Amino acid sequence: MRKTMVLTLLAATSFGLVTVGQAHAATTSYTTTFKYVDATTNKTLKTVKTTGSKNKTYTYKPVAIKYYATPVKLSYKVTKSSTITLKVKATYRKATIKYVDRYNNATIKTATTKMVPVGETATKKLANVKLDSTVTFTYDKLFKLTQNMVAMDTKKSLGTSSQTVKRGQTVTITPKSVANYVTPAVQEVQVNKDMTATFNYQRLYNVTINSVGSDGVKLGTVKQTVQRGQTVTVTPKNYAGYATPTSQKVSPNKDMTVTLTYPKFYTVNVAEKAADGTVLATRSMQGQAGQSVKVTPGSYAGYVTPKAQTVNQATTVSFVYQIDRIRQDDAYNKLIASMDNQEQSKLALAAYKADYTHATTLTSYQAAQQVMSTMTLKSLGGQAMRIVDSYNSNDIIAGKKVGASDVTLADSSNDIYIAYFASGDYDWVVNQTTKQAGWIKQSLLTTDGVVMRDGDAYTYKVEKKSDLTGSYVYLGNDVTGTLDSYTIQYGINGGYDEAVVKFTFNKDVNAPVKAGDFTMEKAALFVGDSDNPIMADSQATDWTNQQVYSVTFSISADDADELIEYGGYVGYGSVSDLGEKPHAFNLPGENSGDYSTSV
């Protein structure tokens, strides 16, 4: 029979240790350390040591740690001294709450702490707590901002108001409106302490403006407000039938009334018209009842301003403006004076002169004056004549270049037209048979060339010299005029070897010469270095009353060529109240340096 052994199990517990197994003598023991570690921070929270026999298996029941979850029981076998780490999860965490001033970060209240379950919210600033945390609450210091409204005229307060403002905040303060005061400007204030913003209110005064006619009639009332200390201009309104008084300046220091008196007046209508009925302007003006008013006409370019008129009642004043013709003949007289045959010149320009003489409108007058002032006449001389070929033309159309209806100059088979003047592409001609005269287009005069009086064809030319600046005509010691130019015309009286040289002088308009005081005479022409003079065709010509003086010499074509090439000089005398006095002037030629010239 088998022997049965009964073993007695000894249970030993120390910090939850349970031992299971057989009993042996002289058993080796080891220490097992249980290390409790925060599962999140790995921080050691607690250590528990226990002793066990080698090769034995034990069950360990973990101890409880405040604010942490207790792990479940575990089994372990002792083989040697060892450490078993138990990672425990926190169930609560510590939250520290601070209270500080936002402006300087100073503590304004002692910090507080509290345990908060893990995973829950401790405060509105701390969500999902997992670790110990610090929450800081920032506070703004509050100050009192007072608005004080002060009347500048009485220095008294018109009212106050206040508000609470965070330190460092900039506040825009809009002042309140107060009756009879000017609302001051908005202020911006930065608040760092209790403070007062003062608004100064200027007083407004009521100014009543009463408008009264000089006849006692109340015309109207206007009211306006004026700030204390300011000066304003009271501008009167206009009322029909009354003269508007001048503006006034007022500086009120209280509510006040200003009375404006309006004189009763009459209206004068003014009409300004040209003589042809053209209305230049219309206007009206006022005159105070019982007083006269002077009506002064306006000035208009091209018209003579009429005299002013004086009236003392309501009426219409009409001013008639005549065309200003004070210098209307200047251009005409200048053209006439520049020509030798002045009577013929007057006939040539008669139609032009009639245009501005008879003009009734300023426009037509100015247009005619423009034509006259821009016209230039060229003297062709008595020999510059042309014959109309009757086989090519039975009549010639004559007329003015501008304006005026054309007229017909009838011709017979052998009519001769002598051209006296040229202006542009027109010639002034006289029909030697019918004695009719008119402006003829040069292209109508001939188609077969130029012919002379005896019917022999020839070609003539004109040489004009105008390089004579510096040659003067004197009366005593005064300069009376200057030599302007001279013209040489070839082909005179059908002869190729004949020529005419014409000298033209312009008188100095400032020379103090009276009628009959100055006569040009005894003119002589010296060609080249010749000592033999060529005498002038005419002598003893009064130069006092004409702008242009001319003298003509008949010379040969050879002398004319020599005069052009080598020059010469003209000697002349003048007779005045100072007596007879000879003079001379040089005529430079193209090769005048080859000759010596003396007076």
Coordinates of C-alpha atoms in Angstrom, one line a residue:
M1 CA 0.0 0.0 0.0
R2 CA 1.2 3.4 -1.0
K3 CA 2.2 5.9 1.7
T4 CA 0.4 9.2 1.7
M5 CA 2.2 12.4 2.7
V6 CA 0.3 15.4 3.9
L7 CA 2.0 18.7 3.4
T8 CA 1.1 21.7 5.4
L9 CA 0.9 24.8 3.2
L10 CA 2.1 27.9 4.9
A11 CA 0.7 31.1 3.5
A12 CA 2.7 34.2 3.9
T13 CA 1.5 37.5 2.8
S14 CA 3.5 40.7 2.8
F15 CA 2.2 43.7 0.8
G16 CA -0.2 41.3 -1.0
L17 CA 2.4 38.5 -1.5
V18 CA 1.0 34.9 -1.8
T19 CA 3.4 31.9 -1.8
V20 CA 2.4 28.6 -3.4
G21 CA 4.6 25.4 -3.5
Q22 CA 6.3 22.7 -1.5
A23 CA 8.4 23.4 1.6
H24 CA 12.1 22.8 1.3
A25 CA 14.8 23.3 3.7
A26 CA 17.6 25.7 3.1
T27 CA 15.7 27.5 0.3
T28 CA 17.4 30.5 -1.5
S29 CA 15.4 33.8 -1.4
Y30 CA 15.4 36.8 -3.7
T31 CA 14.0 40.3 -3.6
T32 CA 11.4 41.4 -6.1
T33 CA 10.9 45.2 -6.5
F34 CA 7.6 46.5 -7.9
K35 CA 8.1 50.0 -9.4
Y36 CA 5.0 52.1 -10.0
V37 CA 5.5 54.5 -12.9
D38 CA 3.2 57.2 -14.3
A39 CA 2.1 55.8 -17.7
T40 CA 2.2 59.3 -19.3
T41 CA 5.2 61.0 -17.7
N42 CA 7.3 57.9 -16.8
K43 CA 7.7 59.5 -13.3
T44 CA 8.3 56.9 -10.5
L45 CA 5.4 57.2 -8.1
K46 CA 6.1 54.4 -5.6
T47 CA 8.3 51.2 -5.1
V48 CA 7.3 48.0 -3.2
K49 CA 9.8 45.3 -2.3
T50 CA 9.0 41.7 -1.4
T51 CA 11.1 38.5 -0.8
G52 CA 10.4 35.2 -2.5
S53 CA 12.0 31.8 -2.7
K54 CA 13.9 30.8 -5.8
N55 CA 11.9 29.1 -8.5
K56 CA 8.6 29.7 -6.8
T57 CA 5.6 31.5 -8.4
Y58 CA 3.7 34.2 -6.6
T59 CA 0.6 36.3 -7.2
Y60 CA 1.0 40.0 -6.6
K61 CA -1.9 42.3 -5.8
P62 CA -0.9 46.0 -6.6
V63 CA -1.4 48.7 -4.0
A64 CA -3.7 51.7 -4.6
I65 CA -2.1 55.1 -5.3
K66 CA -4.3 58.2 -5.0
Y67 CA -5.4 59.8 -8.2
Y68 CA -4.3 56.7 -10.2
A69 CA -6.1 53.6 -11.4
T70 CA -5.0 50.4 -9.5
P71 CA -3.6 47.6 -11.9
V72 CA -5.0 44.1 -11.8
K73 CA -3.3 41.2 -9.9
L74 CA -0.4 39.6 -11.6
S75 CA 1.7 36.3 -11.2
Y76 CA 5.5 36.2 -11.3
K77 CA 8.2 33.6 -10.7
V78 CA 11.2 34.3 -8.6
T79 CA 14.5 33.3 -10.2
K80 CA 16.7 36.1 -9.1
S81 CA 16.4 39.6 -7.6
S82 CA 14.5 41.7 -10.1
T83 CA 12.4 44.8 -10.6
I84 CA 8.9 44.7 -12.1
T85 CA 7.6 48.0 -13.5
L86 CA 3.9 48.7 -13.2
K87 CA 2.7 51.6 -15.5
V88 CA -0.3 53.2 -13.9
K89 CA -2.7 55.7 -15.5
A90 CA -3.6 58.9 -13.8
T91 CA -7.2 59.4 -13.1
Y92 CA -6.8 63.0 -11.9
R93 CA -4.4 65.9 -12.7
K94 CA -3.6 69.1 -10.8
A95 CA -4.7 72.4 -12.5
T96 CA -3.1 75.6 -11.3
I97 CA -5.1 78.8 -12.1
K98 CA -3.3 82.2 -12.1
Y99 CA -4.9 85.7 -12.1
V100 CA -2.7 88.5 -13.6
D101 CA -3.0 92.1 -15.0
R102 CA -2.8 92.3 -18.8
Y103 CA -1.0 95.7 -18.6
N104 CA 2.0 94.7 -16.4
N105 CA 1.5 91.0 -15.8
A106 CA 1.2 91.6 -12.1
T107 CA -0.6 89.0 -9.9
I108 CA -3.9 90.5 -8.9
K109 CA -5.2 87.4 -6.9
T110 CA -3.5 84.3 -5.3
A111 CA -3.3 81.4 -7.6
T112 CA -5.6 78.4 -6.9
T113 CA -5.3 74.7 -7.6
K114 CA -7.8 71.9 -8.1
M115 CA -7.7 68.2 -9.2
V116 CA -9.4 67.6 -12.5
P117 CA -10.3 64.1 -13.8
V118 CA -8.2 63.2 -16.8
G119 CA -10.0 63.7 -20.1
E120 CA -12.3 66.3 -18.7
T121 CA -12.2 70.1 -19.0
A122 CA -11.0 71.9 -15.9
T123 CA -11.9 75.4 -17.1
K124 CA -12.9 77.1 -20.3
K125 CA -9.3 77.6 -21.1
L126 CA -8.1 74.0 -20.3
A127 CA -9.5 71.2 -22.4
N128 CA -8.9 67.4 -22.2
V129 CA -6.5 67.4 -19.2
K130 CA -3.8 64.9 -19.4
L131 CA -1.0 66.4 -17.3
D132 CA -0.7 68.9 -14.5
S133 CA -1.5 72.3 -16.1
T134 CA -1.4 76.0 -15.4
V135 CA -4.2 78.3 -16.6
T136 CA -3.6 82.1 -16.6
F137 CA -6.5 84.5 -16.6
T138 CA -5.6 88.0 -17.8
Y139 CA -7.6 91.0 -16.5
D140 CA -7.8 94.6 -17.7
K141 CA -7.8 97.4 -15.3
L142 CA -10.9 99.6 -15.6
F143 CA -10.8 103.4 -15.3
K144 CA -13.4 106.1 -15.3
L145 CA -13.6 108.5 -18.2
T146 CA -15.7 111.6 -17.6
Q147 CA -17.0 113.9 -20.3
N148 CA -17.5 117.5 -19.1
M149 CA -19.3 120.0 -21.3
V150 CA -18.3 123.7 -20.5
A151 CA -20.0 126.8 -21.9
M152 CA -17.2 129.3 -22.9
D153 CA -19.4 132.4 -22.3
T154 CA -20.3 131.5 -18.7
K155 CA -17.5 129.0 -17.8
K156 CA -20.3 126.8 -16.4
S157 CA -20.8 123.1 -17.0
L158 CA -23.5 122.2 -19.4
G159 CA -23.5 118.6 -18.2
T160 CA -21.3 115.6 -17.6
S161 CA -21.3 111.9 -18.5
S162 CA -19.0 109.0 -17.7
Q163 CA -18.0 105.6 -18.9
T164 CA -15.7 102.8 -17.8
V165 CA -12.7 102.2 -20.1
K166 CA -10.0 99.5 -20.1
R167 CA -6.5 100.8 -19.3
G168 CA -4.5 101.6 -22.5
Q169 CA -7.6 101.8 -24.7
T170 CA -8.1 104.8 -27.1
V171 CA -11.6 106.1 -27.0
T172 CA -13.3 108.4 -29.5
I173 CA -15.7 110.7 -27.7
T174 CA -18.4 112.4 -29.7
P175 CA -19.7 115.4 -27.8
K176 CA -23.4 115.9 -27.4
S177 CA -25.4 118.6 -29.1
V178 CA -26.5 121.5 -26.8
A179 CA -29.1 124.0 -28.0
N180 CA -27.7 127.5 -28.8
Y181 CA -24.1 126.2 -28.7
V182 CA -21.7 125.1 -31.4
T183 CA -20.9 121.4 -31.0
P184 CA -17.1 121.0 -30.6
A185 CA -15.0 118.6 -32.4
V186 CA -14.7 114.9 -31.6
Q187 CA -11.8 113.9 -29.3
E188 CA -9.7 110.8 -29.1
V189 CA -8.4 109.9 -25.6
Q190 CA -6.0 107.2 -24.5
V191 CA -7.0 106.1 -21.0
N192 CA -4.3 105.1 -18.4
K193 CA -6.0 106.5 -15.3
D194 CA -9.2 108.0 -14.2
M195 CA -9.5 111.2 -16.3
T196 CA -11.8 113.9 -17.6
A197 CA -12.2 115.1 -21.2
T198 CA -13.4 118.7 -21.4
F199 CA -15.4 120.0 -24.3
N200 CA -15.7 123.8 -24.8
Y201 CA -19.0 125.0 -26.2
Q202 CA -19.1 128.4 -28.0
R203 CA -22.4 130.3 -27.7
L204 CA -24.5 130.8 -30.8
Y205 CA -26.4 134.1 -31.1
N206 CA -29.5 134.7 -33.2
V207 CA -29.2 137.5 -35.7
T208 CA -32.5 138.8 -37.2
I209 CA -32.2 140.7 -40.5
N210 CA -35.2 143.0 -41.3
S211 CA -35.4 144.4 -44.8
V212 CA -37.4 147.6 -45.0
G213 CA -38.0 149.9 -48.0
S214 CA -37.4 153.6 -47.8
D215 CA -41.1 154.0 -48.2
G216 CA -41.8 152.0 -45.1
V217 CA -42.7 148.8 -46.8
K218 CA -41.5 145.6 -44.9
L219 CA -39.8 143.6 -47.5
G220 CA -38.7 140.5 -45.6
T221 CA -37.0 138.9 -42.6
V222 CA -34.2 136.5 -42.5
K223 CA -32.6 134.8 -39.4
Q224 CA -29.2 133.2 -39.0
T225 CA -27.0 132.1 -36.1
V226 CA -23.6 133.5 -35.5
Q227 CA -20.9 132.0 -33.3
R228 CA -19.7 134.1 -30.4
G229 CA -16.5 136.0 -31.2
Q230 CA -17.0 135.7 -35.0
T231 CA -17.7 138.5 -37.5
V232 CA -20.1 137.7 -40.4
T233 CA -21.2 139.6 -43.4
V234 CA -24.9 140.2 -43.7
T235 CA -25.6 140.1 -47.4
P236 CA -28.9 141.8 -48.4
K237 CA -31.4 140.0 -50.6
N238 CA -32.7 141.6 -53.8
Y239 CA -36.2 142.9 -53.9
A240 CA -37.9 144.1 -57.1
G241 CA -38.4 147.9 -57.3
Y242 CA -35.8 148.6 -54.7
A243 CA -32.1 149.3 -54.8
T244 CA -30.1 146.7 -52.9
P245 CA -28.1 148.3 -50.0
T246 CA -24.5 147.4 -49.3
S247 CA -23.5 144.4 -47.1
Q248 CA -22.9 144.9 -43.4
K249 CA -20.5 143.1 -41.0
V250 CA -21.7 142.2 -37.5
S251 CA -19.9 140.7 -34.5
P252 CA -22.7 139.8 -32.0
N253 CA -22.2 139.3 -28.3
K254 CA -25.9 138.7 -27.8
D255 CA -29.1 138.0 -29.8
M256 CA -29.5 141.1 -32.1
T257 CA -31.6 142.6 -34.9
V258 CA -30.1 144.3 -38.0
T259 CA -32.3 146.6 -40.1
L260 CA -31.5 147.1 -43.8
T261 CA -33.1 150.0 -45.6
Y262 CA -33.8 149.6 -49.3
P263 CA -34.1 152.8 -51.3
K264 CA -36.9 152.9 -53.8
F265 CA -35.4 153.0 -57.3
Y266 CA -36.3 153.2 -61.0
T267 CA -34.9 151.0 -63.8
V268 CA -33.0 152.4 -66.8
N269 CA -32.8 150.0 -69.8
V270 CA -29.8 150.6 -72.0
A271 CA -29.6 149.5 -75.7
E272 CA -26.3 149.8 -77.6
K273 CA -26.7 149.4 -81.3
A274 CA -24.5 150.0 -84.4
A275 CA -25.8 152.5 -87.0
D276 CA -26.9 149.6 -89.2
G277 CA -29.2 148.3 -86.5
T278 CA -26.9 145.6 -85.2
V279 CA -27.5 145.1 -81.4
L280 CA -24.1 145.3 -79.6
A281 CA -25.4 144.9 -76.1
T282 CA -28.4 145.4 -73.8
R283 CA -28.4 145.9 -70.1
S284 CA -30.2 147.7 -67.3
M285 CA -29.2 149.8 -64.3
Q286 CA -30.9 151.3 -61.2
G287 CA -31.4 154.9 -60.2
Q288 CA -32.6 155.9 -56.8
A289 CA -35.8 157.8 -56.7
G290 CA -35.3 161.5 -56.6
Q291 CA -31.7 161.3 -57.9
S292 CA -30.1 161.4 -61.4
V293 CA -28.0 158.5 -62.8
K294 CA -25.3 158.8 -65.4
V295 CA -25.5 156.2 -68.2
T296 CA -22.1 155.6 -69.6
P297 CA -21.9 153.7 -72.9
G298 CA -19.6 150.7 -73.4
S299 CA -16.6 150.7 -75.8
Y300 CA -16.5 148.4 -78.8
A301 CA -13.6 147.9 -81.2
G302 CA -14.1 149.6 -84.5
Y303 CA -16.8 152.0 -83.3
V304 CA -16.9 155.5 -82.1
T305 CA -18.1 155.6 -78.5
P306 CA -21.1 158.0 -78.1
K307 CA -21.4 160.5 -75.2
A308 CA -22.8 159.5 -71.8
Q309 CA -26.4 160.5 -70.9
T310 CA -27.9 161.5 -67.6
V311 CA -31.5 160.5 -66.6
N312 CA -33.6 160.8 -63.5
Q313 CA -36.5 158.5 -64.2
A314 CA -37.4 155.1 -65.6
T315 CA -36.7 155.1 -69.3
T316 CA -34.7 153.4 -72.2
V317 CA -31.5 155.0 -73.3
S318 CA -30.3 154.1 -76.8
F319 CA -26.7 154.6 -77.9
V320 CA -26.0 154.6 -81.6
Y321 CA -22.4 153.6 -82.6
Q322 CA -20.9 154.9 -85.8
I323 CA -18.1 153.1 -87.6
D324 CA -14.7 154.6 -86.5
R325 CA -13.5 156.1 -89.8
I326 CA -10.9 158.5 -88.3
R327 CA -8.0 156.9 -90.2
Q328 CA -10.0 155.3 -93.0
D329 CA -8.0 157.1 -95.8
D330 CA -4.5 156.3 -94.5
A331 CA -3.8 153.3 -96.7
Y332 CA -5.5 155.0 -99.7
N333 CA -3.4 158.2 -99.3
K334 CA -0.2 156.1 -99.0
L335 CA -0.9 154.4 -102.3
I336 CA -1.8 157.7 -104.0
A337 CA 1.3 159.4 -102.7
S338 CA 3.5 156.6 -104.0
M339 CA 2.4 157.1 -107.6
D340 CA 3.6 159.6 -110.2
N341 CA 0.3 160.0 -111.9
Q342 CA -1.9 160.6 -108.9
E343 CA -5.0 161.6 -110.7
Q344 CA -5.0 158.3 -112.7
S345 CA -4.3 156.5 -109.4
K346 CA -7.4 158.0 -107.8
L347 CA -9.5 156.7 -110.7
A348 CA -7.9 153.3 -110.3
L349 CA -8.7 153.1 -106.6
A350 CA -12.1 154.9 -106.7
A351 CA -14.1 151.7 -106.5
Y352 CA -12.0 150.4 -103.6
K353 CA -12.3 153.6 -101.8
A354 CA -16.1 153.6 -102.3
D355 CA -16.3 150.2 -100.6
Y356 CA -15.2 151.5 -97.2
T357 CA -16.6 155.0 -97.7
H358 CA -20.1 153.7 -98.3
A359 CA -19.9 150.7 -96.0
T360 CA -22.7 150.6 -93.5
T361 CA -21.6 147.6 -91.4
L362 CA -18.4 147.2 -89.5
T363 CA -17.7 143.8 -91.1
S364 CA -17.9 145.2 -94.7
Y365 CA -15.9 148.3 -93.6
Q366 CA -13.1 146.2 -92.1
A367 CA -13.1 143.9 -95.1
A368 CA -12.7 146.9 -97.5
Q369 CA -10.0 148.4 -95.2
Q370 CA -8.2 145.0 -95.2
V371 CA -8.2 145.0 -99.1
M372 CA -6.9 148.6 -99.2
S373 CA -4.2 148.1 -96.6
T374 CA -2.8 145.0 -98.3
M375 CA -2.9 146.4 -101.8
T376 CA 0.3 147.5 -103.5
L377 CA 0.5 149.5 -106.7
K378 CA 3.4 149.2 -109.2
S379 CA 3.9 152.1 -111.5
L380 CA 4.5 150.9 -115.1
G381 CA 5.2 154.3 -116.6
G382 CA 3.6 155.9 -119.6
Q383 CA 5.4 153.6 -122.0
A384 CA 4.3 150.3 -120.5
M385 CA 1.4 149.9 -122.9
R386 CA -0.1 146.9 -124.6
I387 CA -2.4 146.5 -127.7
V388 CA -5.3 144.1 -127.6
D389 CA -5.3 141.9 -130.7
S390 CA -8.8 142.3 -132.1
Y391 CA -8.6 139.0 -133.9
N392 CA -8.4 137.2 -130.5
S393 CA -10.7 139.3 -128.4
N394 CA -13.7 141.5 -129.3
D395 CA -14.2 142.7 -125.8
I396 CA -12.4 142.7 -122.4
I397 CA -14.0 142.0 -119.0
A398 CA -12.8 144.6 -116.6
G399 CA -13.6 145.0 -112.9
K400 CA -12.2 145.0 -109.4
K401 CA -10.2 142.0 -108.2
V402 CA -12.4 141.8 -105.1
G403 CA -16.1 142.7 -104.8
A404 CA -17.8 145.0 -107.3
S405 CA -19.5 143.8 -110.4
D406 CA -17.4 143.4 -113.5
V407 CA -18.0 145.8 -116.4
T408 CA -17.3 145.3 -120.1
L409 CA -14.8 147.5 -122.0
A410 CA -15.8 147.3 -125.6
D411 CA -13.0 147.6 -128.2
S412 CA -12.7 148.2 -131.9
S413 CA -10.3 146.5 -134.2
N414 CA -7.3 148.7 -133.4
D415 CA -8.0 149.9 -129.9
I416 CA -4.9 150.6 -127.8
Y417 CA -4.9 150.0 -124.0
I418 CA -2.2 151.8 -122.0
A419 CA -1.4 150.1 -118.8
Y420 CA -0.5 152.6 -116.0
F421 CA -0.4 150.5 -112.9
A422 CA -0.1 146.8 -111.9
S423 CA -1.5 145.2 -108.7
G424 CA -1.0 141.5 -108.5
D425 CA -2.0 139.9 -111.8
Y426 CA -4.2 142.9 -112.8
D427 CA -3.3 146.0 -114.7
W428 CA -5.1 149.4 -114.6
V429 CA -5.6 150.3 -118.3
V430 CA -7.2 153.1 -120.3
N431 CA -8.7 152.5 -123.7
Q432 CA -7.1 155.2 -125.9
T433 CA -10.2 155.2 -128.2
T434 CA -13.1 155.1 -125.8
K435 CA -11.2 156.7 -122.9
Q436 CA -12.8 154.0 -120.6
A437 CA -10.6 152.7 -117.8
G438 CA -10.6 149.6 -115.5
W439 CA -8.7 146.8 -113.9
I440 CA -7.9 144.2 -116.6
K441 CA -6.6 140.7 -115.9
Q442 CA -3.1 140.7 -117.5
S443 CA -3.8 137.4 -119.3
L444 CA -6.6 139.1 -121.3
L445 CA -4.5 142.0 -122.6
T446 CA -2.6 140.1 -125.3
T447 CA -1.8 136.7 -126.6
D448 CA 0.9 137.8 -129.1
G449 CA 3.5 139.5 -126.9
V450 CA 4.1 143.1 -126.1
V451 CA 4.0 145.7 -128.9
M452 CA 5.0 149.4 -128.9
R453 CA 3.2 152.5 -130.1
D454 CA 4.5 152.2 -133.7
G455 CA 3.5 148.5 -133.8
D456 CA 7.1 147.2 -133.7
A457 CA 7.4 144.3 -131.3
Y458 CA 10.1 144.5 -128.6
T459 CA 10.9 143.1 -125.3
Y460 CA 11.5 145.5 -122.3
K461 CA 12.9 144.8 -118.9
V462 CA 13.0 146.7 -115.6
E463 CA 16.0 146.6 -113.2
K464 CA 15.2 147.8 -109.6
K465 CA 18.0 148.8 -107.2
S466 CA 17.3 149.1 -103.5
D467 CA 20.7 148.9 -101.9
L468 CA 20.9 152.6 -101.1
T469 CA 20.5 152.7 -97.4
G470 CA 22.4 155.6 -95.8
S471 CA 21.8 158.2 -98.5
Y472 CA 19.9 161.2 -97.1
V473 CA 18.2 164.4 -98.2
Y474 CA 18.9 167.2 -95.8
L475 CA 17.2 170.5 -95.0
G476 CA 19.8 172.5 -93.1
N477 CA 21.0 170.0 -90.5
D478 CA 17.7 168.0 -90.4
V479 CA 17.2 164.8 -92.3
T480 CA 14.2 165.4 -94.5
G481 CA 14.1 162.0 -96.3
T482 CA 16.0 159.0 -97.6
L483 CA 16.6 157.6 -101.1
D484 CA 14.5 154.4 -101.2
S485 CA 15.4 152.9 -104.6
Y486 CA 15.8 153.5 -108.3
T487 CA 14.3 151.7 -111.3
I488 CA 15.8 151.4 -114.8
Q489 CA 13.3 150.7 -117.6
Y490 CA 14.6 149.7 -121.1
G491 CA 12.9 149.9 -124.5
I492 CA 11.5 153.5 -124.5
N493 CA 9.5 154.7 -127.6
G494 CA 10.3 151.6 -129.5
G495 CA 14.0 152.0 -129.3
Y496 CA 16.1 149.3 -127.9
D497 CA 18.9 151.8 -127.1
E498 CA 16.7 154.0 -124.9
A499 CA 16.0 153.8 -121.2
V500 CA 14.5 155.7 -118.3
V501 CA 15.9 155.7 -114.7
K502 CA 13.6 156.8 -112.0
F503 CA 14.8 157.7 -108.4
T504 CA 12.3 157.5 -105.5
F505 CA 12.7 159.2 -102.2
N506 CA 10.6 158.7 -99.0
K507 CA 10.1 161.7 -96.8
D508 CA 10.7 161.6 -93.1
V509 CA 7.3 162.1 -91.6
N510 CA 8.8 163.7 -88.5
A511 CA 10.7 166.5 -90.5
P512 CA 9.5 170.0 -89.5
V513 CA 8.7 171.1 -93.0
K514 CA 5.7 173.4 -93.7
A515 CA 4.0 173.9 -97.1
G516 CA 6.2 175.6 -99.6
D517 CA 9.3 175.3 -97.5
F518 CA 11.1 172.7 -99.4
T519 CA 11.5 172.3 -103.2
M520 CA 13.7 169.7 -105.0
E521 CA 15.4 171.1 -108.1
K522 CA 18.4 170.9 -110.5
A523 CA 18.8 167.2 -110.3
A524 CA 21.7 165.7 -112.4
L525 CA 22.8 162.1 -112.9
F526 CA 26.5 161.2 -113.3
V527 CA 27.0 157.6 -114.6
G528 CA 30.2 155.7 -113.6
D529 CA 33.1 158.2 -113.4
S530 CA 31.8 160.5 -116.1
D531 CA 32.0 164.2 -115.4
N532 CA 29.1 164.9 -117.9
P533 CA 25.8 165.1 -116.1
I534 CA 22.5 163.9 -117.5
M535 CA 19.8 166.4 -116.5
A536 CA 16.5 165.5 -115.1
D537 CA 13.3 165.7 -117.1
S538 CA 11.6 167.8 -114.5
Q539 CA 12.8 170.3 -111.9
A540 CA 11.6 172.5 -109.1
T541 CA 9.2 170.0 -107.6
D542 CA 7.5 170.8 -104.3
W543 CA 8.1 167.9 -101.9
T544 CA 6.5 169.4 -98.8
N545 CA 3.0 167.9 -99.2
Q546 CA 3.7 164.5 -100.6
Q547 CA 5.2 161.4 -99.0
V548 CA 7.1 160.2 -102.0
Y549 CA 9.2 162.3 -104.3
S550 CA 10.6 161.0 -107.6
V551 CA 12.8 162.3 -110.3
T552 CA 13.3 160.7 -113.8
F553 CA 16.2 160.8 -116.3
S554 CA 16.1 159.7 -119.9
I555 CA 19.3 157.9 -120.7
S556 CA 20.7 155.5 -123.2
A557 CA 20.6 151.8 -122.8
D558 CA 24.4 151.7 -122.6
D559 CA 24.4 154.3 -119.8
A560 CA 21.8 152.3 -118.0
D561 CA 24.0 149.1 -118.2
E562 CA 27.0 151.1 -117.0
L563 CA 24.9 152.6 -114.1
I564 CA 23.9 149.1 -113.0
E565 CA 27.4 147.7 -113.3
Y566 CA 29.5 150.6 -112.0
G567 CA 27.1 152.9 -110.2
G568 CA 27.4 156.7 -110.2
Y569 CA 25.9 159.5 -108.2
V570 CA 23.1 162.0 -108.4
G571 CA 23.6 165.7 -107.6
Y572 CA 20.6 167.8 -106.6
G573 CA 19.7 171.1 -105.0
S574 CA 17.1 172.1 -102.5
V575 CA 15.5 175.5 -102.0
S576 CA 14.1 176.4 -98.6
D577 CA 14.0 179.4 -96.2
L578 CA 17.7 178.6 -95.6
G579 CA 18.5 179.2 -99.2
E580 CA 19.8 177.0 -102.0
K581 CA 22.0 174.1 -101.0
P582 CA 23.5 171.5 -103.3
H583 CA 23.8 167.8 -102.3
A584 CA 24.8 164.6 -103.8
F585 CA 24.6 160.8 -103.1
N586 CA 26.5 157.8 -104.4
L587 CA 24.9 155.0 -106.4
P588 CA 26.8 151.8 -105.8
G589 CA 27.1 149.4 -108.7
E590 CA 27.9 145.8 -109.1
N591 CA 31.6 146.6 -109.9
S592 CA 31.7 150.1 -108.4
G593 CA 35.0 149.4 -106.8
D594 CA 36.7 149.8 -110.2
Y595 CA 35.9 153.5 -110.2
S596 CA 36.6 156.4 -107.9
T597 CA 33.6 158.7 -107.3
S598 CA 33.7 162.2 -106.0
V599 CA 31.1 164.9 -105.6

